[in-house]
Amino acid sequence: MRDYDVECIRCGARYAKDEIVYTCRACGGLLDIKYDYAHVDSDKIVKAPGEGVWKYRALLPFGAETVPVTIQEGNTPLYRCDRLGEALGLRDLWVKHEGLNPSGSFKDRGMTVGVTKAVELGVKGVACASTGNTSASLAIFAAKAGIPCYVLLPKGKVALGKVAQAMMHGAQVFSLLGNFDDALRVVRVLCEEESLYLLNSVNPYRLEGQKTIAFEAAEKLGWQAPDRLILPVGNAGNISAIFKGFQELKTLGITDTIPMMTGIQAVGAKPIVNAFKTGAPEITPEPKPETIASAIRIGNPVNAEKALHAIRSTGGLSESVTDDEITHAQLELARMEGIGVEPASAASLAGLKKLVEQGEIQPDERIVCITTGHLLKDPERVIEICEAPKEVEADVAALRELMK
Ligand SMILES: *Cc1c(COP(=O)(O)O)cnc(C)c1O
Ligand SMILES: [Zn+2]
């Protein structure tokens, strides 16, 4: 068994590896998986064979005997974006497109680890609340593992492609009369009482999978951390996970620096931005979160404490963007770089643009933007804003007439 501890980030209380616990029973704090880094061989990361999340299993909480539940997640491309960079006045801009995971979002990285843990624990089923992508991802891994899956979605608030995935892969889907934060509150109690395994990002095993975004980004840059990492923030698990990944690389002496972690939220759902800007130690939840970027329509981010630490301790930033700015950035990614993303993902670029205009970001920074989910997940707005296909007779002259 790889040696690690499950530890409360506030009071340091420790929990056994086979104990099912998501937040500290003593103080309510978030949990983290801690390794004995002195005994991790950095060559097992730097020279590991294979690709994807499990390539980095020297820093995953499983022994060599564990057989992962995997659909070959991770190993997503890191694109150099010179056209977009030039338009923004940036010299070294990259986009890591997490929409190219098996279910179309980065959630797969967390779920391969989370569902592997669920199987190891021998639980009778897995469950989550979701704005869409978590449920789609959990459904595919539960299908692969052959275990029951229950998902709670806020009614009328989830993009069609994501619901279709959860349904098609065999999850029991519930349409909850309430928002995401209500769904998470309900499913947490359900999991306690019914002995189901909760796979929202409050579960620290999920973040272990997601931290591999940092490993891959650094690896593709020749084992160097970028100066800045920008991503959309909803429940704030991903920013916390990626920060942890970069911290580990530095601890092991693989890289020298940690990027300035920069989290972007939508104007209608920005508790982290508010806390960052006011210097408040904790967030004030937003009771009625609203934005077209449904994946980050979250008012009470469960990982806020970890995320604020990630942003503050790296000299990072946090900014909010409007729905129009998100849509515009989505169009630019699609048309200047060939990168098709769902609205939430475009928040990273929209935020970058805003911070550059404010003079907060220097033109020569090496910047990696994470685009979290695929365009096909949520094409509704795209169909509204793009010119509709023109109907044409089956005749070349008629076609030529209509072409611009
Ligand atoms: C889940 C998700 C997010 C938000 O990630 P958090 O870890 O909740 O902050 C952003 N974009 C997409 C596409 C997502 O699926
Ligand atoms: Zn505690």
PDB file of N, CA, C and O in Angstrom, residues 77-147:
ATOM      1  N   PRO A  77      -4.563  17.425 -24.872  1.00  0.00           N
ATOM      2  CA  PRO A  77      -3.564  18.264 -25.540  1.00  0.00           C
ATOM      3  C   PRO A  77      -3.350  19.616 -24.857  1.00  0.00           C
ATOM      4  O   PRO A  77      -4.270  20.163 -24.248  1.00  0.00           O
ATOM      5  N   LEU A  78      -2.118  20.088 -24.959  1.00  0.00           N
ATOM      6  CA  LEU A  78      -1.786  21.451 -24.536  1.00  0.00           C
ATOM      7  C   LEU A  78      -1.448  22.216 -25.816  1.00  0.00           C
ATOM      8  O   LEU A  78      -0.451  21.933 -26.463  1.00  0.00           O
ATOM      9  N   TYR A  79      -2.336  23.139 -26.185  1.00  0.00           N
ATOM     10  CA  TYR A  79      -2.162  23.858 -27.453  1.00  0.00           C
ATOM     11  C   TYR A  79      -1.457  25.185 -27.235  1.00  0.00           C
ATOM     12  O   TYR A  79      -1.836  25.938 -26.336  1.00  0.00           O
ATOM     13  N   ARG A  80      -0.489  25.482 -28.068  1.00  0.00           N
ATOM     14  CA  ARG A  80       0.074  26.823 -28.073  1.00  0.00           C
ATOM     15  C   ARG A  80      -0.850  27.702 -28.899  1.00  0.00           C
ATOM     16  O   ARG A  80      -1.228  27.328 -30.008  1.00  0.00           O
ATOM     17  N   CYS A  81      -1.260  28.857 -28.360  1.00  0.00           N
ATOM     18  CA  CYS A  81      -2.295  29.664 -29.006  1.00  0.00           C
ATOM     19  C   CYS A  81      -1.732  31.014 -29.440  1.00  0.00           C
ATOM     20  O   CYS A  81      -1.961  32.039 -28.781  1.00  0.00           O
ATOM     21  N   ASP A  82      -1.005  31.014 -30.554  1.00  0.00           N
ATOM     22  CA  ASP A  82      -0.339  32.239 -30.989  1.00  0.00           C
ATOM     23  C   ASP A  82      -1.299  33.276 -31.551  1.00  0.00           C
ATOM     24  O   ASP A  82      -1.106  34.478 -31.359  1.00  0.00           O
ATOM     25  N   ARG A  83      -2.345  32.832 -32.264  1.00  0.00           N
ATOM     26  CA  ARG A  83      -3.291  33.812 -32.826  1.00  0.00           C
ATOM     27  C   ARG A  83      -4.011  34.558 -31.711  1.00  0.00           C
ATOM     28  O   ARG A  83      -4.098  35.783 -31.710  1.00  0.00           O
ATOM     29  N   LEU A  84      -4.515  33.794 -30.771  1.00  0.00           N
ATOM     30  CA  LEU A  84      -5.220  34.395 -29.641  1.00  0.00           C
ATOM     31  C   LEU A  84      -4.256  35.232 -28.792  1.00  0.00           C
ATOM     32  O   LEU A  84      -4.596  36.325 -28.340  1.00  0.00           O
ATOM     33  N   GLY A  85      -3.071  34.703 -28.600  1.00  0.00           N
ATOM     34  CA  GLY A  85      -2.067  35.415 -27.820  1.00  0.00           C
ATOM     35  C   GLY A  85      -1.765  36.777 -28.425  1.00  0.00           C
ATOM     36  O   GLY A  85      -1.728  37.797 -27.728  1.00  0.00           O
ATOM     37  N   GLU A  86      -1.587  36.778 -29.739  1.00  0.00           N
ATOM     38  CA  GLU A  86      -1.296  38.037 -30.433  1.00  0.00           C
ATOM     39  C   GLU A  86      -2.440  39.033 -30.270  1.00  0.00           C
ATOM     40  O   GLU A  86      -2.222  40.211 -29.981  1.00  0.00           O
ATOM     41  N   ALA A  87      -3.665  38.540 -30.397  1.00  0.00           N
ATOM     42  CA  ALA A  87      -4.838  39.422 -30.246  1.00  0.00           C
ATOM     43  C   ALA A  87      -4.894  40.039 -28.850  1.00  0.00           C
ATOM     44  O   ALA A  87      -5.374  41.157 -28.671  1.00  0.00           O
ATOM     45  N   LEU A  88      -4.418  39.306 -27.862  1.00  0.00           N
ATOM     46  CA  LEU A  88      -4.465  39.798 -26.476  1.00  0.00           C
ATOM     47  C   LEU A  88      -3.181  40.512 -26.066  1.00  0.00           C
ATOM     48  O   LEU A  88      -3.092  41.033 -24.957  1.00  0.00           O
ATOM     49  N   GLY A  89      -2.172  40.499 -26.953  1.00  0.00           N
ATOM     50  CA  GLY A  89      -0.886  41.101 -26.590  1.00  0.00           C
ATOM     51  C   GLY A  89      -0.080  40.219 -25.648  1.00  0.00           C
ATOM     52  O   GLY A  89       0.695  40.715 -24.834  1.00  0.00           O
ATOM     53  N   LEU A  90      -0.270  38.893 -25.752  1.00  0.00           N
ATOM     54  CA  LEU A  90       0.464  37.961 -24.885  1.00  0.00           C
ATOM     55  C   LEU A  90       1.414  37.125 -25.729  1.00  0.00           C
ATOM     56  O   LEU A  90       1.068  36.690 -26.822  1.00  0.00           O
ATOM     57  N   ARG A  91       2.614  36.888 -25.202  1.00  0.00           N
ATOM     58  CA  ARG A  91       3.632  36.219 -26.011  1.00  0.00           C
ATOM     59  C   ARG A  91       3.723  34.712 -25.808  1.00  0.00           C
ATOM     60  O   ARG A  91       4.358  34.022 -26.588  1.00  0.00           O
ATOM     61  N   ASP A  92       3.085  34.202 -24.752  1.00  0.00           N
ATOM     62  CA  ASP A  92       3.320  32.786 -24.434  1.00  0.00           C
ATOM     63  C   ASP A  92       2.048  32.152 -23.840  1.00  0.00           C
ATOM     64  O   ASP A  92       2.013  31.771 -22.678  1.00  0.00           O
ATOM     65  N   LEU A  93       1.039  32.059 -24.697  1.00  0.00           N
ATOM     66  CA  LEU A  93      -0.279  31.606 -24.238  1.00  0.00           C
ATOM     67  C   LEU A  93      -0.559  30.171 -24.685  1.00  0.00           C
ATOM     68  O   LEU A  93      -0.352  29.821 -25.846  1.00  0.00           O
ATOM     69  N   TRP A  94      -1.035  29.358 -23.747  1.00  0.00           N
ATOM     70  CA  TRP A  94      -1.346  27.944 -24.005  1.00  0.00           C
ATOM     71  C   TRP A  94      -2.746  27.625 -23.482  1.00  0.00           C
ATOM     72  O   TRP A  94      -3.206  28.216 -22.503  1.00  0.00           O
ATOM     73  N   VAL A  95      -3.384  26.670 -24.127  1.00  0.00           N
ATOM     74  CA  VAL A  95      -4.680  26.182 -23.637  1.00  0.00           C
ATOM     75  C   VAL A  95      -4.608  24.661 -23.501  1.00  0.00           C
ATOM     76  O   VAL A  95      -4.228  23.968 -24.448  1.00  0.00           O
ATOM     77  N   LYS A  96      -4.964  24.173 -22.327  1.00  0.00           N
ATOM     78  CA  LYS A  96      -5.063  22.717 -22.135  1.00  0.00           C
ATOM     79  C   LYS A  96      -6.535  22.353 -22.218  1.00  0.00           C
ATOM     80  O   LYS A  96      -7.344  22.789 -21.391  1.00  0.00           O
ATOM     81  N   HIS A  97      -6.870  21.548 -23.221  1.00  0.00           N
ATOM     82  CA  HIS A  97      -8.295  21.305 -23.504  1.00  0.00           C
ATOM     83  C   HIS A  97      -8.788  20.016 -22.842  1.00  0.00           C
ATOM     84  O   HIS A  97      -8.705  18.929 -23.391  1.00  0.00           O
ATOM     85  N   GLU A  98      -9.344  20.212 -21.650  1.00  0.00           N
ATOM     86  CA  GLU A  98      -9.857  19.088 -20.869  1.00  0.00           C
ATOM     87  C   GLU A  98     -11.182  18.557 -21.411  1.00  0.00           C
ATOM     88  O   GLU A  98     -11.678  17.528 -20.963  1.00  0.00           O
ATOM     89  N   GLY A  99     -11.760  19.305 -22.368  1.00  0.00           N
ATOM     90  CA  GLY A  99     -12.970  18.808 -23.029  1.00  0.00           C
ATOM     91  C   GLY A  99     -12.711  17.539 -23.831  1.00  0.00           C
ATOM     92  O   GLY A  99     -13.652  16.864 -24.250  1.00  0.00           O
ATOM     93  N   LEU A 100     -11.435  17.205 -24.038  1.00  0.00           N
ATOM     94  CA  LEU A 100     -11.118  16.018 -24.827  1.00  0.00           C
ATOM     95  C   LEU A 100     -10.907  14.763 -23.968  1.00  0.00           C
ATOM     96  O   LEU A 100     -10.289  13.797 -24.393  1.00  0.00           O
ATOM     97  N   ASN A 101     -11.455  14.770 -22.774  1.00  0.00           N
ATOM     98  CA  ASN A 101     -11.509  13.560 -21.955  1.00  0.00           C
ATOM     99  C   ASN A 101     -12.657  12.655 -22.431  1.00  0.00           C
ATOM    100  O   ASN A 101     -13.539  13.119 -23.158  1.00  0.00           O
ATOM    101  N   PRO A 102     -12.685  11.380 -21.983  1.00  0.00           N
ATOM    102  CA  PRO A 102     -13.709  10.453 -22.482  1.00  0.00           C
ATOM    103  C   PRO A 102     -15.154  10.969 -22.391  1.00  0.00           C
ATOM    104  O   PRO A 102     -15.923  10.818 -23.335  1.00  0.00           O
ATOM    105  N   SER A 103     -15.544  11.579 -21.277  1.00  0.00           N
ATOM    106  CA  SER A 103     -16.920  12.074 -21.183  1.00  0.00           C
ATOM    107  C   SER A 103     -17.017  13.540 -21.580  1.00  0.00           C
ATOM    108  O   SER A 103     -18.096  14.127 -21.543  1.00  0.00           O
ATOM    109  N   GLY A 104     -15.914  14.151 -21.969  1.00  0.00           N
ATOM    110  CA  GLY A 104     -15.937  15.534 -22.429  1.00  0.00           C
ATOM    111  C   GLY A 104     -15.685  16.589 -21.369  1.00  0.00           C
ATOM    112  O   GLY A 104     -15.916  17.774 -21.611  1.00  0.00           O
ATOM    113  N   SER A 105     -15.202  16.178 -20.182  1.00  0.00           N
ATOM    114  CA  SER A 105     -14.782  17.186 -19.202  1.00  0.00           C
ATOM    115  C   SER A 105     -13.686  16.611 -18.299  1.00  0.00           C
ATOM    116  O   SER A 105     -13.487  15.394 -18.244  1.00  0.00           O
ATOM    117  N   PHE A 106     -13.008  17.518 -17.576  1.00  0.00           N
ATOM    118  CA  PHE A 106     -11.925  17.097 -16.668  1.00  0.00           C
ATOM    119  C   PHE A 106     -12.424  16.213 -15.538  1.00  0.00           C
ATOM    120  O   PHE A 106     -11.623  15.586 -14.836  1.00  0.00           O
ATOM    121  N   LYS A 107     -13.729  16.175 -15.316  1.00  0.00           N
ATOM    122  CA  LYS A 107     -14.269  15.399 -14.199  1.00  0.00           C
ATOM    123  C   LYS A 107     -13.808  13.934 -14.268  1.00  0.00           C
ATOM    124  O   LYS A 107     -13.696  13.267 -13.249  1.00  0.00           O
ATOM    125  N   ASP A 108     -13.515  13.458 -15.473  1.00  0.00           N
ATOM    126  CA  ASP A 108     -13.081  12.061 -15.633  1.00  0.00           C
ATOM    127  C   ASP A 108     -11.805  11.755 -14.853  1.00  0.00           C
ATOM    128  O   ASP A 108     -11.608  10.638 -14.381  1.00  0.00           O
ATOM    129  N   ARG A 109     -10.936  12.735 -14.727  1.00  0.00           N
ATOM    130  CA  ARG A 109      -9.687  12.517 -13.982  1.00  0.00           C
ATOM    131  C   ARG A 109      -9.963  12.216 -12.519  1.00  0.00           C
ATOM    132  O   ARG A 109      -9.295  11.386 -11.906  1.00  0.00           O
ATOM    133  N   GLY A 110     -10.951  12.931 -11.975  1.00  0.00           N
ATOM    134  CA  GLY A 110     -11.307  12.694 -10.574  1.00  0.00           C
ATOM    135  C   GLY A 110     -12.089  11.408 -10.407  1.00  0.00           C
ATOM    136  O   GLY A 110     -11.918  10.687  -9.418  1.00  0.00           O
ATOM    137  N   MET A 111     -12.943  11.119 -11.377  1.00  0.00           N
ATOM    138  CA  MET A 111     -13.818   9.956 -11.238  1.00  0.00           C
ATOM    139  C   MET A 111     -13.078   8.638 -11.409  1.00  0.00           C
ATOM    140  O   MET A 111     -13.442   7.644 -10.799  1.00  0.00           O
ATOM    141  N   THR A 112     -12.046   8.603 -12.242  1.00  0.00           N
ATOM    142  CA  THR A 112     -11.313   7.342 -12.365  1.00  0.00           C
ATOM    143  C   THR A 112     -10.703   6.964 -11.015  1.00  0.00           C
ATOM    144  O   THR A 112     -10.731   5.797 -10.600  1.00  0.00           O
ATOM    145  N   VAL A 113     -10.209   7.966 -10.300  1.00  0.00           N
ATOM    146  CA  VAL A 113      -9.644   7.717  -8.972  1.00  0.00           C
ATOM    147  C   VAL A 113     -10.754   7.458  -7.948  1.00  0.00           C
ATOM    148  O   VAL A 113     -10.693   6.505  -7.160  1.00  0.00           O
ATOM    149  N   GLY A 114     -11.810   8.280  -7.992  1.00  0.00           N
ATOM    150  CA  GLY A 114     -12.905   8.160  -7.023  1.00  0.00           C
ATOM    151  C   GLY A 114     -13.638   6.836  -7.136  1.00  0.00           C
ATOM    152  O   GLY A 114     -13.966   6.205  -6.121  1.00  0.00           O
ATOM    153  N   VAL A 115     -13.893   6.389  -8.367  1.00  0.00           N
ATOM    154  CA  VAL A 115     -14.634   5.134  -8.543  1.00  0.00           C
ATOM    155  C   VAL A 115     -13.715   3.927  -8.248  1.00  0.00           C
ATOM    156  O   VAL A 115     -14.161   2.921  -7.714  1.00  0.00           O
ATOM    157  N   THR A 116     -12.436   4.067  -8.542  1.00  0.00           N
ATOM    158  CA  THR A 116     -11.489   3.013  -8.149  1.00  0.00           C
ATOM    159  C   THR A 116     -11.503   2.849  -6.625  1.00  0.00           C
ATOM    160  O   THR A 116     -11.530   1.731  -6.102  1.00  0.00           O
ATOM    161  N   LYS A 117     -11.527   3.984  -5.916  1.00  0.00           N
ATOM    162  CA  LYS A 117     -11.603   3.935  -4.448  1.00  0.00           C
ATOM    163  C   LYS A 117     -12.936   3.316  -3.997  1.00  0.00           C
ATOM    164  O   LYS A 117     -12.963   2.514  -3.056  1.00  0.00           O
ATOM    165  N   ALA A 118     -14.021   3.672  -4.677  1.00  0.00           N
ATOM    166  CA  ALA A 118     -15.346   3.134  -4.326  1.00  0.00           C
ATOM    167  C   ALA A 118     -15.343   1.605  -4.425  1.00  0.00           C
ATOM    168  O   ALA A 118     -15.873   0.912  -3.548  1.00  0.00           O
ATOM    169  N   VAL A 119     -14.720   1.087  -5.480  1.00  0.00           N
ATOM    170  CA  VAL A 119     -14.654  -0.365  -5.679  1.00  0.00           C
ATOM    171  C   VAL A 119     -13.812  -1.005  -4.572  1.00  0.00           C
ATOM    172  O   VAL A 119     -14.176  -2.022  -3.987  1.00  0.00           O
ATOM    173  N   GLU A 120     -12.690  -0.353  -4.253  1.00  0.00           N
ATOM    174  CA  GLU A 120     -11.818  -0.859  -3.197  1.00  0.00           C
ATOM    175  C   GLU A 120     -12.536  -0.913  -1.843  1.00  0.00           C
ATOM    176  O   GLU A 120     -12.350  -1.837  -1.060  1.00  0.00           O
ATOM    177  N   LEU A 121     -13.382   0.102  -1.599  1.00  0.00           N
ATOM    178  CA  LEU A 121     -14.129   0.152  -0.341  1.00  0.00           C
ATOM    179  C   LEU A 121     -15.288  -0.843  -0.332  1.00  0.00           C
ATOM    180  O   LEU A 121     -15.854  -1.134   0.720  1.00  0.00           O
ATOM    181  N   GLY A 122     -15.661  -1.311  -1.507  1.00  0.00           N
ATOM    182  CA  GLY A 122     -16.769  -2.258  -1.605  1.00  0.00           C
ATOM    183  C   GLY A 122     -18.137  -1.640  -1.341  1.00  0.00           C
ATOM    184  O   GLY A 122     -19.029  -2.304  -0.825  1.00  0.00           O
ATOM    185  N   VAL A 123     -18.309  -0.379  -1.691  1.00  0.00           N
ATOM    186  CA  VAL A 123     -19.591   0.291  -1.437  1.00  0.00           C
ATOM    187  C   VAL A 123     -20.691  -0.272  -2.341  1.00  0.00           C
ATOM    188  O   VAL A 123     -20.404  -0.853  -3.391  1.00  0.00           O
ATOM    189  N   LYS A 124     -21.948  -0.060  -1.929  1.00  0.00           N
ATOM    190  CA  LYS A 124     -23.044  -0.638  -2.719  1.00  0.00           C
ATOM    191  C   LYS A 124     -23.482   0.281  -3.857  1.00  0.00           C
ATOM    192  O   LYS A 124     -24.259  -0.123  -4.715  1.00  0.00           O
ATOM    193  N   GLY A 125     -22.974   1.493  -3.890  1.00  0.00           N
ATOM    194  CA  GLY A 125     -23.313   2.389  -4.992  1.00  0.00           C
ATOM    195  C   GLY A 125     -22.615   3.722  -4.834  1.00  0.00           C
ATOM    196  O   GLY A 125     -22.015   4.004  -3.790  1.00  0.00           O
ATOM    197  N   VAL A 126     -22.673   4.543  -5.890  1.00  0.00           N
ATOM    198  CA  VAL A 126     -22.048   5.868  -5.861  1.00  0.00           C
ATOM    199  C   VAL A 126     -23.101   6.919  -6.178  1.00  0.00           C
ATOM    200  O   VAL A 126     -24.098   6.627  -6.844  1.00  0.00           O
ATOM    201  N   ALA A 127     -22.875   8.144  -5.697  1.00  0.00           N
ATOM    202  CA  ALA A 127     -23.868   9.195  -5.899  1.00  0.00           C
ATOM    203  C   ALA A 127     -23.191  10.553  -5.981  1.00  0.00           C
ATOM    204  O   ALA A 127     -22.078  10.738  -5.477  1.00  0.00           O
ATOM    205  N   CYS A 128     -23.893  11.498  -6.623  1.00  0.00           N
ATOM    206  CA  CYS A 128     -23.398  12.882  -6.640  1.00  0.00           C
ATOM    207  C   CYS A 128     -24.539  13.844  -6.912  1.00  0.00           C
ATOM    208  O   CYS A 128     -25.578  13.459  -7.444  1.00  0.00           O
ATOM    209  N   ALA A 129     -24.313  15.097  -6.529  1.00  0.00           N
ATOM    210  CA  ALA A 129     -25.106  16.212  -7.030  1.00  0.00           C
ATOM    211  C   ALA A 129     -24.298  16.786  -8.179  1.00  0.00           C
ATOM    212  O   ALA A 129     -23.075  16.667  -8.183  1.00  0.00           O
ATOM    213  N   SER A 130     -24.971  17.409  -9.153  1.00  0.00           N
ATOM    214  CA  SER A 130     -24.189  17.838 -10.306  1.00  0.00           C
ATOM    215  C   SER A 130     -24.856  18.976 -11.057  1.00  0.00           C
ATOM    216  O   SER A 130     -26.072  19.047 -11.140  1.00  0.00           O
ATOM    217  N   THR A 131     -24.021  19.858 -11.616  1.00  0.00           N
ATOM    218  CA  THR A 131     -24.529  20.812 -12.596  1.00  0.00           C
ATOM    219  C   THR A 131     -24.500  20.167 -13.987  1.00  0.00           C
ATOM    220  O   THR A 131     -24.817  20.807 -14.971  1.00  0.00           O
ATOM    221  N   GLY A 132     -24.089  18.906 -14.069  1.00  0.00           N
ATOM    222  CA  GLY A 132     -24.148  18.153 -15.330  1.00  0.00           C
ATOM    223  C   GLY A 132     -22.944  17.274 -15.580  1.00  0.00           C
ATOM    224  O   GLY A 132     -23.057  16.057 -15.725  1.00  0.00           O
ATOM    225  N   ASN A 133     -21.764  17.873 -15.606  1.00  0.00           N
ATOM    226  CA  ASN A 133     -20.587  17.091 -15.994  1.00  0.00           C
ATOM    227  C   ASN A 133     -20.167  16.048 -14.963  1.00  0.00           C
ATOM    228  O   ASN A 133     -19.688  14.969 -15.322  1.00  0.00           O
ATOM    229  N   THR A 134     -20.336  16.362 -13.694  1.00  0.00           N
ATOM    230  CA  THR A 134     -19.996  15.378 -12.663  1.00  0.00           C
ATOM    231  C   THR A 134     -20.862  14.137 -12.830  1.00  0.00           C
ATOM    232  O   THR A 134     -20.374  13.002 -12.752  1.00  0.00           O
ATOM    233  N   SER A 135     -22.142  14.339 -13.123  1.00  0.00           N
ATOM    234  CA  SER A 135     -23.050  13.194 -13.280  1.00  0.00           C
ATOM    235  C   SER A 135     -22.715  12.392 -14.526  1.00  0.00           C
ATOM    236  O   SER A 135     -22.739  11.158 -14.517  1.00  0.00           O
ATOM    237  N   ALA A 136     -22.380  13.091 -15.619  1.00  0.00           N
ATOM    238  CA  ALA A 136     -22.028  12.391 -16.865  1.00  0.00           C
ATOM    239  C   ALA A 136     -20.797  11.529 -16.634  1.00  0.00           C
ATOM    240  O   ALA A 136     -20.733  10.364 -17.038  1.00  0.00           O
ATOM    241  N   SER A 137     -19.812  12.099 -15.949  1.00  0.00           N
ATOM    242  CA  SER A 137     -18.570  11.394 -15.715  1.00  0.00           C
ATOM    243  C   SER A 137     -18.764  10.229 -14.747  1.00  0.00           C
ATOM    244  O   SER A 137     -18.315   9.106 -14.997  1.00  0.00           O
ATOM    245  N   LEU A 138     -19.449  10.498 -13.648  1.00  0.00           N
ATOM    246  CA  LEU A 138     -19.675   9.420 -12.680  1.00  0.00           C
ATOM    247  C   LEU A 138     -20.428   8.270 -13.345  1.00  0.00           C
ATOM    248  O   LEU A 138     -20.117   7.093 -13.117  1.00  0.00           O
ATOM    249  N   ALA A 139     -21.407   8.598 -14.195  1.00  0.00           N
ATOM    250  CA  ALA A 139     -22.200   7.553 -14.857  1.00  0.00           C
ATOM    251  C   ALA A 139     -21.322   6.646 -15.718  1.00  0.00           C
ATOM    252  O   ALA A 139     -21.493   5.426 -15.715  1.00  0.00           O
ATOM    253  N   ILE A 140     -20.345   7.218 -16.428  1.00  0.00           N
ATOM    254  CA  ILE A 140     -19.545   6.346 -17.303  1.00  0.00           C
ATOM    255  C   ILE A 140     -18.608   5.450 -16.488  1.00  0.00           C
ATOM    256  O   ILE A 140     -18.430   4.288 -16.820  1.00  0.00           O
ATOM    257  N   PHE A 141     -18.066   5.974 -15.403  1.00  0.00           N
ATOM    258  CA  PHE A 141     -17.166   5.138 -14.600  1.00  0.00           C
ATOM    259  C   PHE A 141     -17.935   4.104 -13.782  1.00  0.00           C
ATOM    260  O   PHE A 141     -17.459   2.976 -13.592  1.00  0.00           O
ATOM    261  N   ALA A 142     -19.136   4.470 -13.317  1.00  0.00           N
ATOM    262  CA  ALA A 142     -19.964   3.489 -12.609  1.00  0.00           C
ATOM    263  C   ALA A 142     -20.371   2.375 -13.569  1.00  0.00           C
ATOM    264  O   ALA A 142     -20.393   1.193 -13.195  1.00  0.00           O
ATOM    265  N   ALA A 143     -20.650   2.743 -14.822  1.00  0.00           N
ATOM    266  CA  ALA A 143     -20.987   1.737 -15.832  1.00  0.00           C
ATOM    267  C   ALA A 143     -19.801   0.791 -16.032  1.00  0.00           C
ATOM    268  O   ALA A 143     -19.952  -0.434 -16.031  1.00  0.00           O
ATOM    269  N   LYS A 144     -18.626   1.359 -16.163  1.00  0.00           N
ATOM    270  CA  LYS A 144     -17.412   0.561 -16.375  1.00  0.00           C
ATOM    271  C   LYS A 144     -17.170  -0.388 -15.193  1.00  0.00           C
ATOM    272  O   LYS A 144     -16.764  -1.535 -15.376  1.00  0.00           O
ATOM    273  N   ALA A 145     -17.443   0.125 -13.971  1.00  0.00           N
ATOM    274  CA  ALA A 145     -17.209  -0.685 -12.772  1.00  0.00           C
ATOM    275  C   ALA A 145     -18.370  -1.630 -12.492  1.00  0.00           C
ATOM    276  O   ALA A 145     -18.238  -2.558 -11.688  1.00  0.00           O
ATOM    277  N   GLY A 146     -19.520  -1.369 -13.111  1.00  0.00           N
ATOM    278  CA  GLY A 146     -20.693  -2.201 -12.869  1.00  0.00           C
ATOM    279  C   GLY A 146     -21.311  -1.985 -11.498  1.00  0.00           C
ATOM    280  O   GLY A 146     -21.762  -2.926 -10.849  1.00  0.00           O
ATOM    281  N   ILE A 147     -21.324  -0.716 -11.032  1.00  0.00           N
ATOM    282  CA  ILE A 147     -21.967  -0.437  -9.740  1.00  0.00           C
ATOM    283  C   ILE A 147     -23.068   0.601  -9.923  1.00  0.00           C
ATOM    284  O   ILE A 147     -22.993   1.448 -10.806  1.00  0.00           O
TER     285      ILE A 147
END
